[in-house]
Amino acid sequence: MYRERPTGLAGATLWTSTAPARATSSRVLPDGCLDLLWSSRAGLLVAGPDRTAFLSASAPRERWVGLRLPPGVGPAVLGVPAVEVRDRRVPLGDLWGDRAVAALADRAAADAEAVLVEVAACRLRAAGGPDPLGARVTAALAAGATVAATAVEVGLDPHALLRRSRHLFGYGPKTLARILRLRRALALARGGVALAEVASRAGYADQAHLTRDTRALTGLPPTTLLRP
């Protein structure tokens, strides 16, 4: 059972999931986001931004609560560059110290949803909010702008954009653009658009390009990935 809802906190999404009565795994697709997590088995964790799909394993009836932070917001909450947790699942104590996290873990066991939102809000306030560059770069790339055009739009040279992007997103703008393009394509396909048209509308050269990129980022071709 999976549910999600908006929080009003910097565009973050709160989600909950409970595994079935047998051990299971799920394919988590890359989305440019960073998640604060609580697991009934593993406690408080951070899921860094992934470059490819991550196979998440859950114990029987394991409960998960996650606060999904939009691209570019995570570093202001965590206090570390996104590249340091890229493609990783890290105990929160490794970043903030076991003593600081122990009290949060006790509270999260009683009400993880409230604790994740509260701690993220407090740390965002202390940081003065997320770096606005993250939202600007994400919006430009999500709209289909090239990396070169995005650099011009935000007033950075390509090297500076790469450096800032690694800090904010965990990888360069070209990788973020590929991930956001995949998200656009999957949304169109799930809305009933034929794959050939999806490829054209999402900015791929052709349907074969869409298939190759989907397989590279998710491990599956789109026809398999979209299967009910």
Tab-separated table of C-alpha atoms in Angstrom:
chain	number	residue	atom	x	y	z
A	1	MET	CA	0.000	0.000	0.000
A	2	TYR	CA	1.520	3.300	-1.148
A	3	ARG	CA	0.119	6.776	-0.544
A	4	GLU	CA	1.489	10.278	-0.994
A	5	ARG	CA	0.385	13.813	-0.295
A	6	PRO	CA	1.854	17.322	-0.624
A	7	THR	CA	3.212	19.006	2.491
A	8	GLY	CA	3.425	22.660	1.462
A	9	LEU	CA	7.097	22.572	2.478
A	10	ALA	CA	9.219	23.786	-0.457
A	11	GLY	CA	7.217	21.583	-2.818
A	12	ALA	CA	8.041	18.407	-0.876
A	13	THR	CA	5.873	15.287	-0.978
A	14	LEU	CA	5.191	13.026	2.000
A	15	TRP	CA	4.698	9.361	1.176
A	16	THR	CA	3.969	6.205	3.137
A	17	SER	CA	4.270	2.554	2.193
A	18	THR	CA	3.709	-0.775	3.939
A	19	ALA	CA	5.255	-3.939	2.536
A	20	PRO	CA	3.140	-7.087	2.183
A	21	ALA	CA	3.433	-10.107	4.459
A	22	ARG	CA	6.367	-11.462	2.438
A	23	ALA	CA	9.712	-9.879	1.622
A	24	THR	CA	9.503	-7.833	-1.561
A	25	SER	CA	11.432	-5.395	-3.720
A	26	SER	CA	10.380	-2.392	-5.769
A	27	ARG	CA	12.022	-0.446	-8.566
A	28	VAL	CA	12.505	3.210	-7.603
A	29	LEU	CA	12.987	5.308	-10.734
A	30	PRO	CA	15.376	8.268	-10.806
A	31	ASP	CA	13.570	11.580	-10.360
A	32	GLY	CA	16.198	14.148	-9.368
A	33	CYS	CA	14.925	14.128	-5.786
A	34	LEU	CA	16.447	13.372	-2.415
A	35	ASP	CA	14.380	11.677	0.316
A	36	LEU	CA	14.447	11.711	4.089
A	37	LEU	CA	13.248	8.256	5.135
A	38	TRP	CA	12.048	6.419	8.209
A	39	SER	CA	11.835	2.635	8.181
A	40	SER	CA	10.294	0.509	10.918
A	41	ARG	CA	13.299	-1.797	10.467
A	42	ALA	CA	16.208	0.548	9.698
A	43	GLY	CA	15.229	3.834	11.351
A	44	LEU	CA	16.142	7.201	9.840
A	45	LEU	CA	17.893	7.221	6.463
A	46	VAL	CA	18.678	9.433	3.510
A	47	ALA	CA	18.067	8.294	-0.060
A	48	GLY	CA	20.368	10.269	-2.283
A	49	PRO	CA	19.588	11.264	-5.861
A	50	ASP	CA	19.859	8.231	-8.139
A	51	ARG	CA	21.297	8.202	-11.638
A	52	THR	CA	19.560	4.917	-12.467
A	53	ALA	CA	16.734	2.869	-10.974
A	54	PHE	CA	17.288	1.574	-7.441
A	55	LEU	CA	15.901	-1.805	-6.364
A	56	SER	CA	14.587	-1.255	-2.854
A	57	ALA	CA	14.133	-4.354	-0.673
A	58	SER	CA	11.600	-4.422	2.167
A	59	ALA	CA	11.160	-6.917	4.981
A	60	PRO	CA	7.694	-8.437	5.545
A	61	ARG	CA	5.254	-5.742	6.718
A	62	GLU	CA	8.032	-3.152	6.909
A	63	ARG	CA	6.626	0.363	7.125
A	64	TRP	CA	8.197	3.294	5.306
A	65	VAL	CA	7.617	7.021	5.566
A	66	GLY	CA	9.452	9.360	3.216
A	67	LEU	CA	9.728	13.089	2.653
A	68	ARG	CA	10.626	13.575	-1.018
A	69	LEU	CA	12.483	16.852	-1.478
A	70	PRO	CA	12.343	18.398	-4.962
A	71	PRO	CA	15.527	18.669	-7.038
A	72	GLY	CA	17.946	21.152	-5.483
A	73	VAL	CA	16.271	21.338	-2.056
A	74	GLY	CA	18.016	18.424	-0.332
A	75	PRO	CA	21.399	20.080	0.376
A	76	ALA	CA	19.756	22.876	2.377
A	77	VAL	CA	18.051	20.259	4.569
A	78	LEU	CA	20.949	17.827	4.899
A	79	GLY	CA	23.761	20.350	5.146
A	80	VAL	CA	25.896	18.380	2.669
A	81	PRO	CA	26.227	18.511	-1.117
A	82	ALA	CA	23.875	16.142	-2.934
A	83	VAL	CA	26.817	14.512	-4.710
A	84	GLU	CA	27.984	13.084	-1.347
A	85	VAL	CA	24.872	10.879	-1.126
A	86	ARG	CA	24.375	10.217	-4.847
A	87	ASP	CA	23.251	6.638	-5.588
A	88	ARG	CA	23.401	5.820	-1.858
A	89	ARG	CA	21.122	4.970	1.076
A	90	VAL	CA	22.817	6.434	4.150
A	91	PRO	CA	21.868	6.282	7.865
A	92	LEU	CA	21.002	9.816	8.923
A	93	GLY	CA	23.329	9.425	11.897
A	94	ASP	CA	26.284	9.220	9.497
A	95	LEU	CA	25.524	12.794	8.397
A	96	TRP	CA	24.251	14.461	11.579
A	97	GLY	CA	25.825	12.313	14.273
A	98	ASP	CA	24.311	9.408	16.169
A	99	ARG	CA	23.564	11.436	19.276
A	100	ALA	CA	21.602	14.110	17.405
A	101	VAL	CA	19.633	11.511	15.463
A	102	ALA	CA	18.863	9.211	18.427
A	103	ALA	CA	16.252	11.580	19.870
A	104	LEU	CA	14.684	12.076	16.442
A	105	ALA	CA	14.544	8.318	15.924
A	106	ASP	CA	12.604	7.801	19.165
A	107	ARG	CA	10.075	10.441	18.141
A	108	ALA	CA	9.863	9.135	14.574
A	109	ALA	CA	8.914	5.692	15.834
A	110	ALA	CA	5.747	7.300	17.255
A	111	ASP	CA	4.949	9.752	14.431
A	112	ALA	CA	7.414	9.629	11.553
A	113	GLU	CA	5.361	11.846	9.238
A	114	ALA	CA	5.329	14.768	11.671
A	115	VAL	CA	9.001	14.382	12.593
A	116	LEU	CA	10.287	14.315	9.003
A	117	VAL	CA	8.329	17.432	8.035
A	118	GLU	CA	9.272	19.239	11.251
A	119	VAL	CA	12.987	18.568	11.035
A	120	ALA	CA	13.128	19.474	7.343
A	121	ALA	CA	11.245	22.729	7.984
A	122	CYS	CA	13.573	23.667	10.850
A	123	ARG	CA	16.710	23.001	8.862
A	124	LEU	CA	15.382	24.866	5.815
A	125	ARG	CA	14.666	27.910	8.002
A	126	ALA	CA	18.142	27.723	9.515
A	127	ALA	CA	19.674	27.564	6.030
A	128	GLY	CA	17.646	30.524	4.806
A	129	GLY	CA	15.656	28.313	2.435
A	130	PRO	CA	16.766	26.304	-0.585
A	131	ASP	CA	19.118	27.767	-3.155
A	132	PRO	CA	16.783	29.380	-5.736
A	133	LEU	CA	19.115	28.270	-8.509
A	134	GLY	CA	17.871	24.709	-8.074
A	135	ALA	CA	14.296	25.576	-8.995
A	136	ARG	CA	15.395	27.752	-11.925
A	137	VAL	CA	17.621	25.090	-13.459
A	138	THR	CA	15.036	22.360	-12.895
A	139	ALA	CA	12.251	24.417	-14.470
A	140	ALA	CA	14.309	25.233	-17.552
A	141	LEU	CA	15.440	21.646	-18.121
A	142	ALA	CA	11.979	20.244	-17.382
A	143	ALA	CA	10.596	22.519	-20.101
A	144	GLY	CA	13.046	21.007	-22.583
A	145	ALA	CA	15.736	23.711	-22.647
A	146	THR	CA	19.225	22.607	-23.615
A	147	VAL	CA	22.012	22.704	-21.047
A	148	ALA	CA	23.671	25.554	-22.966
A	149	ALA	CA	20.442	27.568	-23.042
A	150	THR	CA	19.858	26.868	-19.345
A	151	ALA	CA	23.333	28.140	-18.472
A	152	VAL	CA	22.607	31.380	-20.330
A	153	GLU	CA	19.190	31.705	-18.684
A	154	VAL	CA	20.565	31.407	-15.148
A	155	GLY	CA	23.641	33.527	-15.888
A	156	LEU	CA	26.356	30.916	-15.375
A	157	ASP	CA	29.091	29.616	-17.621
A	158	PRO	CA	28.916	25.858	-18.338
A	159	HIS	CA	31.645	24.965	-15.833
A	160	ALA	CA	29.977	26.918	-13.041
A	161	LEU	CA	26.609	25.347	-13.879
A	162	LEU	CA	28.161	21.876	-13.701
A	163	ARG	CA	29.760	22.626	-10.328
A	164	ARG	CA	26.588	24.103	-8.833
A	165	SER	CA	24.467	21.293	-10.268
A	166	ARG	CA	26.634	18.603	-8.663
A	167	HIS	CA	26.145	20.342	-5.329
A	168	LEU	CA	22.394	20.830	-5.727
A	169	PHE	CA	21.327	17.720	-7.662
A	170	GLY	CA	24.165	15.236	-7.192
A	171	TYR	CA	25.095	15.218	-10.884
A	172	GLY	CA	25.482	17.534	-13.833
A	173	PRO	CA	22.695	19.282	-15.732
A	174	LYS	CA	22.907	16.834	-18.646
A	175	THR	CA	22.042	13.909	-16.356
A	176	LEU	CA	19.252	15.883	-14.710
A	177	ALA	CA	17.868	16.774	-18.142
A	178	ARG	CA	17.790	13.087	-19.159
A	179	ILE	CA	15.986	12.147	-15.958
A	180	LEU	CA	13.421	14.929	-16.298
A	181	ARG	CA	12.849	14.030	-19.945
A	182	LEU	CA	12.186	10.435	-18.911
A	183	ARG	CA	9.676	11.649	-16.328
A	184	ARG	CA	7.888	13.662	-19.033
A	185	ALA	CA	7.827	10.651	-21.346
A	186	LEU	CA	6.458	8.263	-18.729
A	187	ALA	CA	3.746	10.741	-17.745
A	188	LEU	CA	2.648	11.021	-21.378
A	189	ALA	CA	2.698	7.245	-21.888
A	190	ARG	CA	0.706	6.632	-18.710
A	191	GLY	CA	-1.811	9.142	-20.021
A	192	GLY	CA	-2.439	6.942	-23.047
A	193	VAL	CA	-0.161	8.587	-25.618
A	194	ALA	CA	1.401	6.135	-28.087
A	195	LEU	CA	5.148	5.651	-27.640
A	196	ALA	CA	6.067	7.055	-31.061
A	197	GLU	CA	4.243	10.277	-30.191
A	198	VAL	CA	5.675	10.228	-26.670
A	199	ALA	CA	9.181	10.188	-28.148
A	200	SER	CA	8.431	13.180	-30.361
A	201	ARG	CA	6.680	15.236	-27.687
A	202	ALA	CA	9.217	14.493	-24.938
A	203	GLY	CA	12.200	15.464	-27.073
A	204	TYR	CA	13.718	12.160	-28.188
A	205	ALA	CA	15.085	11.674	-31.692
A	206	ASP	CA	12.705	8.758	-32.259
A	207	GLN	CA	11.052	5.842	-30.468
A	208	ALA	CA	14.267	3.794	-30.561
A	209	HIS	CA	16.048	6.624	-28.722
A	210	LEU	CA	13.284	6.644	-26.106
A	211	THR	CA	13.637	2.872	-25.644
A	212	ARG	CA	17.430	3.036	-25.285
A	213	ASP	CA	17.327	5.875	-22.784
A	214	THR	CA	14.551	4.287	-20.738
A	215	ARG	CA	16.478	1.028	-20.528
A	216	ALA	CA	19.679	2.843	-19.562
A	217	LEU	CA	18.001	4.791	-16.755
A	218	THR	CA	15.558	2.184	-15.432
A	219	GLY	CA	16.904	-1.208	-16.533
A	220	LEU	CA	13.712	-1.941	-18.490
A	221	PRO	CA	12.272	-0.985	-21.888
A	222	PRO	CA	9.221	1.291	-21.740
A	223	THR	CA	6.771	-1.453	-22.768
A	224	THR	CA	7.811	-3.546	-19.756
A	225	LEU	CA	8.086	-0.598	-17.390
A	226	LEU	CA	4.555	0.566	-18.226
A	227	ARG	CA	2.987	-2.871	-17.966
A	228	PRO	CA	0.202	-2.913	-15.298
